[in-house]
XYZ file of C-alpha atoms in Angstrom:
254
model
C -3.769 -8.396 2.827
C -5.349 -4.874 3.746
C -6.827 -2.882 1.368
C -6.839 -5.340 -1.018
C -10.161 -5.293 -2.733
C -9.245 -2.625 -5.119
C -6.347 -1.083 -6.902
C -2.793 -1.226 -5.878
C -3.838 -3.683 -2.976
C -5.844 -6.026 -5.503
C -3.148 -6.296 -7.686
C -0.722 -7.502 -4.900
C -3.314 -10.326 -3.614
C -4.019 -11.600 -7.155
C -0.098 -11.871 -7.572
C 0.451 -13.744 -4.252
C -1.931 -16.067 -4.900
C -0.874 -16.740 -8.539
C 2.753 -17.630 -6.542
C 0.788 -20.085 -4.509
C -0.325 -18.113 -1.347
C -3.754 -18.392 0.130
C -4.865 -15.239 0.146
C -7.343 -12.939 2.650
C -8.679 -10.310 0.786
C -9.904 -7.439 3.017
C -11.801 -4.615 2.370
C -14.842 -2.639 3.338
C -17.176 -3.396 0.817
C -18.327 -6.727 0.369
C -19.290 -6.755 -3.562
C -16.102 -5.692 -4.269
C -14.019 -7.769 -1.900
C -16.407 -11.315 -2.966
C -15.646 -10.118 -6.780
C -12.132 -10.311 -6.083
C -11.861 -13.543 -4.309
C -13.957 -15.107 -6.917
C -11.903 -13.998 -9.950
C -8.782 -15.314 -7.936
C -10.255 -18.889 -6.972
C -12.102 -19.096 -10.725
C -8.419 -18.834 -11.887
C -6.909 -21.690 -9.608
C -5.860 -19.579 -6.437
C -7.268 -20.134 -3.147
C -8.889 -16.784 -1.610
C -11.078 -15.975 0.974
C -12.516 -12.204 1.956
C -13.095 -10.505 5.267
C -14.353 -6.903 6.005
C -13.590 -4.730 8.870
C -13.191 -0.822 9.356
C -9.468 -0.676 10.397
C -9.752 2.677 11.739
C -11.430 1.500 14.690
C -9.978 -1.233 17.469
C -13.642 -3.194 16.838
C -13.131 -3.140 13.129
C -9.710 -4.493 13.617
C -10.489 -7.195 15.789
C -13.408 -8.228 13.788
C -10.922 -8.871 10.775
C -8.387 -10.406 12.928
C -10.688 -12.869 14.557
C -12.049 -14.094 10.836
C -8.216 -13.960 9.365
C -7.203 -16.014 12.558
C -9.858 -18.347 12.362
C -7.930 -21.011 10.444
C -5.010 -20.654 12.234
C -2.050 -18.292 12.279
C -1.207 -15.772 9.127
C 2.374 -15.957 7.876
C 2.376 -12.934 5.456
C 1.068 -9.665 6.621
C 0.796 -7.225 4.155
C -0.055 -3.510 5.398
C -1.951 -1.475 2.157
C -5.093 0.122 3.465
C -5.014 3.948 3.475
C -6.580 6.825 2.582
C -5.876 10.654 1.458
C -7.053 13.997 0.337
C -4.759 16.196 -1.693
C -5.244 19.311 0.341
C -2.754 22.174 0.889
C -1.065 22.624 4.044
C -3.364 25.727 5.457
C -6.289 23.575 4.578
C -5.484 20.291 6.429
C -6.870 20.756 9.921
C -5.341 19.277 13.250
C -8.410 16.918 13.043
C -7.211 15.971 9.820
C -3.897 15.239 10.961
C -4.939 12.820 13.553
C -7.675 11.205 11.431
C -4.836 10.775 8.838
C -2.197 9.269 11.466
C -5.057 7.021 12.868
C -6.250 5.786 9.517
C -2.682 5.523 7.793
C -0.761 4.566 10.842
C -2.464 3.168 13.586
C -4.313 0.801 11.528
C -1.053 -0.889 10.614
C -0.368 -1.135 14.325
C -3.547 -2.450 14.943
C -2.867 -5.517 12.523
C 0.300 -5.905 13.557
C -0.715 -6.144 17.234
C -3.170 -8.751 16.336
C -1.239 -11.083 13.941
C 2.128 -11.080 14.933
C 1.696 -13.088 18.241
C 0.526 -16.062 16.423
C 2.974 -15.362 13.595
C 5.735 -15.976 16.156
C 4.490 -19.355 16.806
C 5.511 -20.208 13.299
C 9.410 -19.792 13.642
C 8.574 -17.545 9.967
C 6.890 -14.577 8.882
C 6.817 -11.666 6.594
C 5.663 -7.869 7.720
C 5.219 -5.733 4.642
C 4.112 -2.199 4.735
C 3.031 -0.479 1.600
C 4.935 2.764 2.122
C 5.361 6.107 -0.394
C 7.630 7.888 -2.509
C 5.993 10.745 -0.637
C 7.222 9.453 2.312
C 10.782 10.037 1.681
C 10.573 13.273 -0.361
C 7.608 15.281 0.571
C 6.057 17.572 -1.197
C 3.578 20.239 -0.674
C 0.207 18.707 -0.710
C -1.437 16.393 1.557
C 1.235 17.031 4.488
C -0.575 14.678 6.946
C -0.607 11.899 4.389
C 3.243 12.239 3.567
C 4.082 12.560 7.404
C 1.839 9.562 7.908
C 3.847 7.474 5.372
C 6.963 8.450 6.662
C 5.769 6.792 10.029
C 5.160 3.748 8.019
C 8.844 3.540 7.022
C 9.887 4.291 10.875
C 7.723 1.624 12.383
C 8.865 -1.028 9.731
C 12.558 -0.631 11.007
C 11.408 -0.607 14.516
C 9.816 -3.855 13.993
C 12.703 -4.817 12.448
C 14.661 -4.695 15.121
C 12.352 -6.177 17.765
C 11.648 -9.033 15.418
C 15.280 -10.229 15.659
C 15.772 -14.004 15.738
C 12.042 -14.833 14.984
C 12.844 -15.766 11.478
C 10.142 -12.859 10.473
C 11.243 -9.880 8.727
C 9.587 -6.717 8.405
C 10.089 -4.536 5.037
C 8.642 -1.528 3.025
C 7.531 -1.200 -0.341
C 7.491 2.653 -1.312
C 5.921 2.977 -4.870
C 6.148 6.373 -6.585
C 3.231 7.433 -8.655
C 1.048 4.802 -9.502
C -1.202 4.372 -12.633
C -4.546 3.050 -11.384
C -8.002 3.748 -12.737
C -8.561 7.002 -10.353
C -5.321 8.651 -11.463
C -6.150 7.811 -15.244
C -9.572 9.361 -15.316
C -8.122 12.650 -13.318
C -5.237 12.665 -15.898
C -7.553 12.530 -18.769
C -9.619 15.085 -17.034
C -6.997 17.640 -16.925
C -5.419 16.858 -20.252
C -7.645 19.382 -21.969
C -7.174 22.495 -19.923
C -3.644 21.757 -19.799
C -3.065 21.057 -23.533
C -1.558 17.848 -23.213
C -3.383 16.246 -26.274
C -6.160 13.580 -26.569
C -4.022 10.420 -26.947
C -3.020 8.663 -23.780
C 0.736 8.353 -24.551
C 0.609 11.997 -24.843
C -0.971 12.827 -21.953
C 1.066 10.582 -19.729
C 4.415 11.799 -21.248
C 3.136 15.351 -20.550
C 2.359 14.459 -16.828
C 4.996 12.852 -16.139
C 7.137 15.489 -17.366
C 5.101 18.214 -15.548
C 4.396 16.533 -12.157
C 6.032 13.191 -11.509
C 9.352 13.677 -12.946
C 11.470 10.110 -13.331
C 13.669 8.471 -15.036
C 11.492 5.912 -16.773
C 9.116 8.795 -18.247
C 6.242 6.479 -17.191
C 3.720 6.212 -14.304
C 4.133 2.618 -12.232
C 2.148 -0.291 -12.566
C 0.080 -1.614 -9.729
C 1.624 -4.965 -11.095
C 5.160 -3.779 -10.516
C 4.663 -3.020 -6.661
C 3.013 -6.287 -6.507
C 6.337 -8.138 -7.635
C 8.423 -6.209 -5.098
C 6.085 -7.327 -2.671
C 6.447 -11.082 -3.992
C 9.822 -10.844 -3.436
C 9.881 -9.702 0.099
C 6.893 -12.241 0.902
C 9.184 -15.178 -0.520
C 12.097 -17.256 0.684
C 14.431 -15.602 -1.195
C 14.366 -12.528 0.755
C 15.219 -14.277 4.249
C 18.144 -12.055 4.542
C 16.162 -8.712 3.742
C 14.780 -6.851 6.806
C 14.531 -3.192 8.146
C 14.660 -2.305 4.130
C 12.933 -0.138 1.924
C 12.290 -0.929 -1.303
C 11.499 1.737 -3.937
C 9.436 1.193 -6.821
C 8.981 4.351 -8.296
C 10.730 4.614 -11.778
C 13.731 6.638 -10.255
C 11.346 9.340 -8.608
C 13.073 9.626 -5.831
C 16.149 11.701 -5.894
C 18.399 10.483 -3.111
C 21.199 7.581 -2.628
């Protein structure tokens, strides 16, 4: 589970552990990764952590070697990524290249390193975390949105490649999620925009003005984790090449 020492990735790791999976938590900060693992193990789960910078082949090698030390991995959840909310003309060509490396090639690096051993099991799961912005892009962070669209695309191509192997490949595409950084940002914006000082009012106004959806609130990391858990389990054996949106109806398309 890449990028699982905090936020959305941490929620996915915790739920998979609660469902009985032995989880490999990944991050770049050892203290945070170790804290997540301790919390999972203290509550009856099974987890270890590995470290590695997936923007480089060397970092991916280190992570894969540690992850495969006890045998093949049967579920890969690619979640690690990064973005900056920059407008179009402030995103340089170098920024585009770096975004593609961090948000697409990092996924490819882990697929390349874990898939050969997974194939020996005759069963497995490849789950990419995408984004509703990869389906309906907006003006900010065009490099990141294009990268998430590439994640969606590679998932389907990979599903075709895995025909007959017992391994499925799917994408979960969250809409705007309420993680700590998002909540702090909205609280800071509330005074400037007249949204009030109660969280219920702030969230309602933020949804109405920025991230309209049919549910009327931001998503919770646990809701994305539930979608990943479904796709990772035996009840999803007949689901591959699919994109599962968890966005409250934010995406306006069939």
